[in-house]
Amino acid sequence: MTATTASTSGTSNQHLSYSTPENSLVMSETSSGNTSMQDVPISPMKLPKMRSAQHPRTILTPPPPLQEQPQQYSSTGSSSSQPQSPFDIDYNSDDDETVGLEHFQPLDMDTSLPKIEYCHDTDAEDYRGGPCQPSKKQDPREKFQVGDHVYQWRSWGGIPGVFQHHGIVMDIINDLHTGDFKLTIADFSNVATPSNKKLPNKKQQSGFFQEGILRTYTDASKWHKVEYQANWWKRTAYRAGTCTSSKSDAVGLVLARVNFIIQYPELLPDYHVIYANCECVAFWCKTGEWSTLQASTMLEMAAAGQAKQSATLALTAASAQVSVPASGVWGWMGYSSTVSWLSLHPMVAPALAGYAAVTIGTPAIIYYKAKGRWEETTKHLCDSFWESALEQPDVFAECMTHWSEKNIL
């Protein structure tokens, strides 16, 4: 760009010009106030921006258009056939050509991002309207089967887990509307006996027992399965009523016994915490033996514990040594001797024997009496069941199959 100033005779002329290689524009101002423009070759020089009142109509040539920038650059500024991610650029580099907006190219949403399927299952536990996650709900069919002996913990006096409530799984229902699973359990705590005066008359008992024994529970997580044929370690470590060494009968035979109890509830004995409870009924349906795992284990452990405690007390009393004055002249001289504490208190020995007899004998007597009552109930129910089985050939055929598997015939 060039600029020049010129003057002529007779009049004083001042003019400024701006030129480019393509064109040179000259703006002149005369003393009369007229301006004119002409092309004059001038030498290049830098001129300040003139925006004062003396030059109100300064005309500037627009700058040349910017050249089109390459779409992609490599880390050295050269073009690359593959697009470069902005995260691969060294922004701490001194090379200005490696940093620029041209590196931030829009991402291809169809190829750069993974496909995400959004969850529309509002019943899912972790539903937040985001990506689908596998449901954490456990299918009860994986945990329970029809004919299983199950229990749940009950509280007493505000103390949780004091005793158990037992039943038999009769059906597993899948609710198609809510997606939840329900358990239909034979709840033997509602079994009526002749001593219950609140029962309806005999004509109404059939429907009443059907509704009272079979209950549907919507929360299957509170129920646990009783393990049969458990080893010694489990029976020792686990609480009573959760496992047993007994073997379960076939599923068809178990369900046949449950249906028998539903049809003939009057054959069951009156409720008793040891002799007859819901666990006794469930155990009989599974094995054909009337017994309670909780009571039998409790009585056995009580007797064994009391025997151990009595033996410990007797050994402690016999092994305890005390110092007494020596007999004869040696005692007068201040000498002493060591004797057993039990020899000084001989009346303690009968007391220890009586304590052992009571603490050990009481649980043993209760267990022996309960075992006799259990055997009587077992014989009574089994005889009645087989008599009714003769009237139902399908049940008898299931029992024959079960006996064949045990190689009894």
Coordinates of C-alpha atoms in Angstrom, one line a residue:
M1 CA 0.0 0.0 0.0
T2 CA 1.3 3.5 -0.9
A3 CA 0.5 7.0 0.2
T4 CA 1.6 10.4 -1.2
T5 CA 1.1 14.1 -0.7
A6 CA 1.3 16.6 -3.7
S7 CA 0.8 20.4 -4.3
T8 CA 0.3 22.6 -7.5
S9 CA 0.9 26.2 -8.3
G10 CA -1.8 28.8 -7.7
T11 CA -3.7 26.6 -5.3
S12 CA -2.6 24.5 -2.3
N13 CA -3.7 20.9 -2.7
Q14 CA -3.4 18.2 -0.1
H15 CA -4.4 14.6 -0.9
L16 CA -4.0 11.2 0.6
S17 CA -4.1 8.0 -1.2
Y18 CA -4.5 4.3 -0.3
S19 CA -3.5 1.7 -2.9
T20 CA -3.3 -2.0 -3.3
P21 CA -1.6 -4.0 -6.0
E22 CA -4.9 -4.1 -7.9
N23 CA -5.9 -0.5 -7.6
S24 CA -4.7 2.8 -6.2
L25 CA -7.2 5.3 -4.9
V26 CA -6.1 8.9 -4.2
M27 CA -8.3 11.2 -2.1
S28 CA -7.4 15.0 -2.4
E29 CA -8.7 18.0 -0.7
T30 CA -8.2 21.5 -2.1
S31 CA -8.4 24.9 -0.4
S32 CA -11.8 25.5 -1.8
G33 CA -13.1 22.4 0.0
N34 CA -13.5 20.2 -3.1
T35 CA -12.2 16.7 -3.1
S36 CA -11.0 14.6 -6.0
M37 CA -9.7 11.1 -6.4
Q38 CA -7.1 9.9 -8.9
D39 CA -4.7 7.0 -9.4
V40 CA -1.1 7.9 -8.5
P41 CA 1.7 5.4 -7.9
I42 CA 3.0 5.9 -4.4
S43 CA 5.5 4.3 -2.1
P44 CA 4.4 2.0 0.7
M45 CA 4.2 3.5 4.2
K46 CA 2.1 3.1 7.4
L47 CA -0.6 5.6 8.0
P48 CA -2.6 6.1 11.1
K49 CA -6.3 5.7 11.2
M50 CA -7.8 9.1 10.4
R51 CA -11.2 9.5 12.0
S52 CA -11.0 13.2 12.8
A53 CA -13.2 16.0 11.6
Q54 CA -10.6 16.9 8.9
H55 CA -11.1 13.6 7.1
P56 CA -14.7 12.7 7.6
R57 CA -15.0 10.6 4.4
T58 CA -12.0 8.3 4.7
I59 CA -12.4 5.4 2.4
L60 CA -10.7 2.1 3.3
T61 CA -10.2 -0.8 1.0
P62 CA -11.7 -4.0 2.5
P63 CA -9.2 -6.7 3.4
P64 CA -8.8 -9.7 1.0
P65 CA -11.0 -12.7 1.8
L66 CA -9.7 -15.3 4.2
Q67 CA -8.3 -18.5 2.6
E68 CA -10.3 -21.6 3.3
Q69 CA -8.6 -23.5 6.1
P70 CA -8.0 -27.3 5.9
Q71 CA -10.6 -29.4 7.7
Q72 CA -8.2 -31.6 9.6
Y73 CA -4.7 -31.0 10.9
S74 CA -2.1 -33.3 12.4
S75 CA -0.1 -32.5 15.5
T76 CA 2.6 -30.9 13.3
G77 CA 0.2 -28.7 11.3
S78 CA 0.0 -30.8 8.2
S79 CA -3.2 -32.2 6.8
S80 CA -4.2 -35.7 7.6
S81 CA -6.6 -38.1 5.8
Q82 CA -8.0 -39.3 9.2
P83 CA -9.9 -36.9 11.5
Q84 CA -7.9 -36.1 14.6
S85 CA -9.6 -35.9 18.0
P86 CA -9.2 -32.7 20.0
F87 CA -8.0 -34.7 22.9
D88 CA -4.9 -35.8 20.9
I89 CA -3.6 -32.2 20.5
D90 CA -0.9 -30.8 22.7
Y91 CA -2.3 -27.5 23.9
N92 CA 0.8 -26.7 25.8
S93 CA 2.9 -26.5 22.6
D94 CA 4.4 -23.2 21.4
D95 CA 3.4 -23.9 17.8
D96 CA 0.3 -21.8 17.2
E97 CA -0.6 -23.8 14.2
T98 CA -1.5 -26.8 16.2
V99 CA -4.2 -25.1 18.3
G100 CA -7.3 -23.7 16.8
L101 CA -11.0 -24.0 16.5
E102 CA -10.5 -26.1 13.3
H103 CA -9.5 -29.0 15.6
F104 CA -12.9 -29.1 17.3
Q105 CA -14.9 -30.7 14.6
P106 CA -18.5 -31.9 15.3
L107 CA -18.8 -35.6 16.3
D108 CA -20.7 -38.0 14.2
M109 CA -23.5 -39.0 16.5
D110 CA -24.4 -42.0 14.4
T111 CA -20.9 -43.6 14.7
S112 CA -19.0 -42.0 17.6
L113 CA -21.4 -42.8 20.5
P114 CA -22.6 -46.3 21.5
K115 CA -26.2 -47.2 21.1
I116 CA -28.0 -47.0 24.5
E117 CA -31.3 -48.7 25.1
Y118 CA -33.4 -46.8 27.7
C119 CA -35.4 -48.7 30.3
H120 CA -39.2 -48.4 30.2
D121 CA -39.8 -50.9 33.0
T122 CA -41.2 -48.8 35.8
D123 CA -41.4 -51.9 38.1
A124 CA -37.6 -52.3 38.1
E125 CA -36.0 -51.5 41.5
D126 CA -33.4 -49.2 40.0
Y127 CA -35.6 -47.5 37.5
R128 CA -34.6 -43.9 37.0
G129 CA -35.5 -43.4 33.3
G130 CA -32.0 -44.1 32.2
P131 CA -30.2 -47.1 30.7
C132 CA -31.7 -50.5 31.4
Q133 CA -30.2 -52.4 34.3
P134 CA -30.9 -56.1 35.1
S135 CA -33.6 -56.5 37.7
K136 CA -32.4 -57.5 41.2
K137 CA -35.6 -59.3 42.1
Q138 CA -35.0 -63.0 42.7
D139 CA -37.5 -65.4 41.1
P140 CA -39.0 -67.5 43.9
R141 CA -39.2 -70.4 41.5
E142 CA -35.4 -70.5 41.8
K143 CA -35.5 -70.7 45.6
F144 CA -38.7 -72.7 46.3
Q145 CA -40.6 -75.6 44.7
V146 CA -44.0 -77.0 45.3
G147 CA -44.0 -79.2 48.3
D148 CA -41.1 -77.5 50.1
H149 CA -41.1 -77.1 53.9
V150 CA -40.7 -73.4 54.6
Y151 CA -40.6 -71.2 57.7
Q152 CA -40.4 -67.6 58.7
W153 CA -39.2 -65.9 61.9
R154 CA -41.7 -64.4 64.3
S155 CA -41.2 -62.0 67.1
W156 CA -42.4 -62.3 70.7
G157 CA -42.6 -59.5 73.2
G158 CA -40.9 -57.1 70.7
I159 CA -37.9 -59.5 70.3
P160 CA -37.5 -60.5 66.7
G161 CA -36.5 -64.1 65.7
V162 CA -37.8 -65.8 68.8
F163 CA -39.6 -68.7 67.2
Q164 CA -40.5 -70.0 63.7
H165 CA -43.8 -70.4 61.8
H166 CA -43.9 -73.3 59.4
G167 CA -45.8 -74.3 56.3
I168 CA -45.8 -76.2 53.0
V169 CA -45.5 -74.5 49.6
M170 CA -48.6 -75.4 47.5
D171 CA -48.2 -73.1 44.5
I172 CA -46.0 -70.3 43.1
I173 CA -48.1 -67.6 41.3
N174 CA -46.7 -65.1 38.8
D175 CA -48.8 -61.9 38.7
L176 CA -48.8 -60.8 35.1
H177 CA -50.0 -57.3 35.9
T178 CA -47.4 -56.4 38.5
G179 CA -44.7 -58.9 37.7
D180 CA -44.5 -60.0 41.3
F181 CA -44.5 -63.6 42.6
K182 CA -46.8 -64.9 45.3
L183 CA -46.5 -68.0 47.4
T184 CA -49.6 -70.1 48.3
I185 CA -48.6 -71.8 51.5
A186 CA -50.5 -74.3 53.7
D187 CA -50.5 -72.3 56.9
F188 CA -51.3 -74.9 59.6
S189 CA -51.5 -72.3 62.4
N190 CA -55.1 -71.8 61.4
V191 CA -56.0 -75.5 61.6
A192 CA -59.1 -75.8 63.8
T193 CA -59.5 -78.5 66.4
P194 CA -62.6 -79.8 68.2
S195 CA -61.6 -77.8 71.3
N196 CA -62.0 -74.5 69.4
K197 CA -65.5 -73.3 70.3
K198 CA -65.5 -70.5 67.8
L199 CA -65.7 -72.8 64.8
P200 CA -68.8 -72.8 62.6
N201 CA -70.9 -75.9 62.3
K202 CA -69.7 -79.0 60.5
K203 CA -71.4 -78.1 57.2
Q204 CA -69.5 -74.8 57.0
Q205 CA -66.2 -76.2 58.1
S206 CA -65.1 -77.4 54.7
G207 CA -64.9 -73.9 53.1
F208 CA -63.7 -72.4 56.3
F209 CA -60.7 -74.7 56.5
Q210 CA -59.9 -74.3 52.8
E211 CA -59.6 -70.5 53.3
G212 CA -58.0 -70.8 56.7
I213 CA -55.2 -73.2 55.8
L214 CA -54.2 -72.0 52.3
R215 CA -52.9 -68.5 52.4
T216 CA -51.3 -66.4 49.7
Y217 CA -48.3 -64.3 50.7
T218 CA -47.1 -61.5 48.4
D219 CA -43.7 -61.1 50.0
A220 CA -41.7 -64.3 49.4
S221 CA -38.5 -62.9 50.8
K222 CA -39.6 -63.6 54.4
W223 CA -39.9 -67.3 53.9
H224 CA -36.9 -69.7 54.1
K225 CA -36.6 -73.3 53.1
V226 CA -36.0 -76.0 55.6
E227 CA -33.0 -78.1 54.5
Y228 CA -33.5 -81.9 54.7
Q229 CA -30.6 -84.4 54.8
A230 CA -28.3 -81.8 56.3
N231 CA -24.9 -82.8 57.6
W232 CA -23.8 -82.7 61.2
W233 CA -22.0 -79.4 60.9
K234 CA -25.1 -77.6 59.7
R235 CA -27.3 -79.2 62.3
T236 CA -24.8 -78.1 65.0
A237 CA -24.2 -74.6 63.7
Y238 CA -27.7 -73.6 62.5
R239 CA -30.6 -72.9 64.8
A240 CA -33.1 -75.6 65.5
G241 CA -35.9 -76.0 63.0
T242 CA -33.9 -74.8 60.0
C243 CA -32.4 -78.1 59.0
T244 CA -32.8 -81.8 59.7
S245 CA -31.1 -85.1 58.9
S246 CA -34.4 -86.7 57.9
K247 CA -35.2 -87.4 54.3
S248 CA -38.2 -85.9 52.6
D249 CA -40.8 -88.0 50.8
A250 CA -41.9 -87.6 47.2
V251 CA -43.7 -84.4 46.3
G252 CA -46.9 -86.2 45.3
L253 CA -47.1 -87.9 48.7
V254 CA -46.4 -84.6 50.5
L255 CA -49.2 -82.8 48.7
A256 CA -51.5 -85.7 49.3
R257 CA -50.9 -85.4 53.1
V258 CA -51.6 -81.7 52.9
N259 CA -54.9 -82.3 51.1
F260 CA -55.7 -84.9 53.7
I261 CA -55.2 -82.4 56.5
I262 CA -57.4 -79.8 54.7
Q263 CA -60.2 -82.4 54.3
Y264 CA -59.9 -83.8 57.8
P265 CA -58.6 -81.1 60.2
E266 CA -60.6 -82.6 63.1
L267 CA -58.1 -85.5 63.2
L268 CA -55.3 -83.2 64.4
P269 CA -54.6 -83.0 68.1
D270 CA -55.2 -79.8 70.1
Y271 CA -52.5 -77.2 69.9
H272 CA -49.5 -77.5 72.2
V273 CA -46.2 -75.7 72.1
I274 CA -44.3 -79.0 72.2
Y275 CA -46.8 -81.8 71.4
A276 CA -48.7 -80.3 68.5
N277 CA -47.8 -77.1 66.6
C278 CA -47.5 -75.9 63.0
E279 CA -44.0 -77.4 62.6
C280 CA -45.4 -80.9 63.7
V281 CA -47.9 -80.8 60.9
A282 CA -45.4 -79.6 58.2
F283 CA -42.9 -82.2 59.3
W284 CA -45.5 -85.0 59.1
C285 CA -46.5 -83.9 55.6
K286 CA -42.8 -84.1 54.5
T287 CA -41.8 -87.3 56.3
G288 CA -44.8 -89.1 57.7
E289 CA -43.5 -88.6 61.3
W290 CA -45.1 -86.3 63.8
S291 CA -42.4 -84.3 65.5
T292 CA -41.1 -80.8 66.1
L293 CA -37.5 -79.9 65.3
Q294 CA -37.5 -76.9 67.5
A295 CA -38.8 -78.6 70.7
S296 CA -36.8 -81.8 70.3
T297 CA -33.5 -80.0 69.7
M298 CA -34.3 -77.6 72.5
L299 CA -34.9 -80.4 75.0
E300 CA -31.9 -82.3 73.9
M301 CA -29.6 -79.3 74.1
A302 CA -31.1 -78.4 77.5
A303 CA -30.4 -81.8 78.9
A304 CA -26.9 -81.9 77.5
G305 CA -26.2 -78.4 78.7
Q306 CA -27.4 -79.1 82.2
A307 CA -25.4 -82.3 82.4
K308 CA -22.3 -80.4 81.4
Q309 CA -23.0 -77.7 84.0
S310 CA -23.7 -80.3 86.8
A311 CA -20.4 -82.1 86.0
T312 CA -18.5 -78.8 86.0
L313 CA -19.9 -77.9 89.4
A314 CA -19.1 -81.3 90.9
L315 CA -15.5 -81.2 89.6
T316 CA -15.0 -77.7 90.8
A317 CA -16.3 -78.6 94.3
A318 CA -14.1 -81.7 94.4
S319 CA -10.9 -80.0 93.1
A320 CA -11.1 -76.9 95.2
Q321 CA -8.5 -76.9 97.9
V322 CA -8.5 -75.0 101.2
S323 CA -6.0 -74.6 104.0
V324 CA -7.0 -75.8 107.5
P325 CA -5.0 -76.0 110.8
A326 CA -3.0 -79.2 111.1
S327 CA -4.2 -81.8 113.6
G328 CA -2.6 -82.4 116.9
V329 CA 0.4 -80.6 118.3
W330 CA 1.4 -79.3 114.9
G331 CA -1.8 -77.3 114.8
W332 CA -0.9 -75.7 118.1
M333 CA 2.4 -74.8 116.6
G334 CA 0.7 -72.9 113.7
Y335 CA 1.1 -75.5 111.0
S336 CA -1.7 -76.0 108.4
S337 CA -2.7 -78.6 105.9
T338 CA -4.6 -78.5 102.6
V339 CA -7.8 -80.5 102.1
S340 CA -10.6 -80.7 99.6
W341 CA -13.4 -78.1 99.9
L342 CA -16.0 -80.9 99.5
S343 CA -14.6 -82.8 102.5
L344 CA -15.3 -79.8 104.7
H345 CA -18.9 -79.5 103.4
P346 CA -20.1 -83.1 102.9
M347 CA -23.8 -81.9 102.6
V348 CA -22.9 -80.2 99.3
A349 CA -22.6 -83.6 97.5
P350 CA -26.3 -84.6 97.9
A351 CA -27.3 -81.1 96.9
L352 CA -25.2 -81.3 93.7
A353 CA -26.7 -84.7 92.9
G354 CA -30.2 -83.4 93.4
Y355 CA -29.5 -80.3 91.2
A356 CA -28.2 -82.6 88.4
A357 CA -31.2 -84.9 88.7
V358 CA -33.6 -82.0 88.3
T359 CA -31.8 -80.0 85.6
I360 CA -31.0 -83.0 83.6
G361 CA -33.9 -85.1 84.3
T362 CA -36.6 -82.5 83.7
P363 CA -35.8 -81.9 80.0
A364 CA -35.2 -85.7 79.6
I365 CA -38.6 -86.5 81.0
I366 CA -40.3 -83.9 78.9
Y367 CA -38.6 -85.1 75.8
Y368 CA -39.5 -88.7 76.6
K369 CA -43.1 -87.9 77.2
A370 CA -43.3 -85.7 74.1
K371 CA -41.7 -88.5 72.0
G372 CA -44.4 -90.8 73.2
R373 CA -47.2 -88.4 72.2
W374 CA -45.5 -87.8 68.9
E375 CA -45.5 -91.5 68.1
E376 CA -49.2 -91.8 69.0
T377 CA -50.1 -88.9 66.7
T378 CA -48.0 -90.4 63.9
K379 CA -49.7 -93.7 64.1
H380 CA -53.2 -92.2 64.3
L381 CA -52.6 -89.8 61.3
C382 CA -50.9 -92.4 59.1
D383 CA -53.6 -95.0 59.7
S384 CA -56.3 -92.5 58.8
F385 CA -54.3 -91.3 55.8
W386 CA -53.9 -94.8 54.3
E387 CA -57.5 -95.6 54.9
S388 CA -58.5 -92.5 52.8
A389 CA -55.8 -93.4 50.3
L390 CA -57.6 -96.6 49.5
E391 CA -60.5 -94.5 48.3
Q392 CA -58.2 -92.5 46.0
P393 CA -56.3 -94.7 43.6
D394 CA -54.2 -91.9 42.2
V395 CA -52.7 -91.2 45.6
F396 CA -52.1 -94.8 46.3
A397 CA -50.3 -95.2 42.9
E398 CA -48.1 -92.3 43.9
C399 CA -47.3 -94.0 47.2
M400 CA -46.5 -97.2 45.4
T401 CA -44.0 -95.4 43.2
H402 CA -42.5 -93.8 46.2
W403 CA -42.1 -97.2 47.9
S404 CA -40.5 -98.7 44.8
E405 CA -37.9 -95.9 44.8
K406 CA -37.0 -96.8 48.4
N407 CA -36.8 -100.6 47.5
I408 CA -39.2 -101.4 50.3
L409 CA -41.3 -103.8 48.3

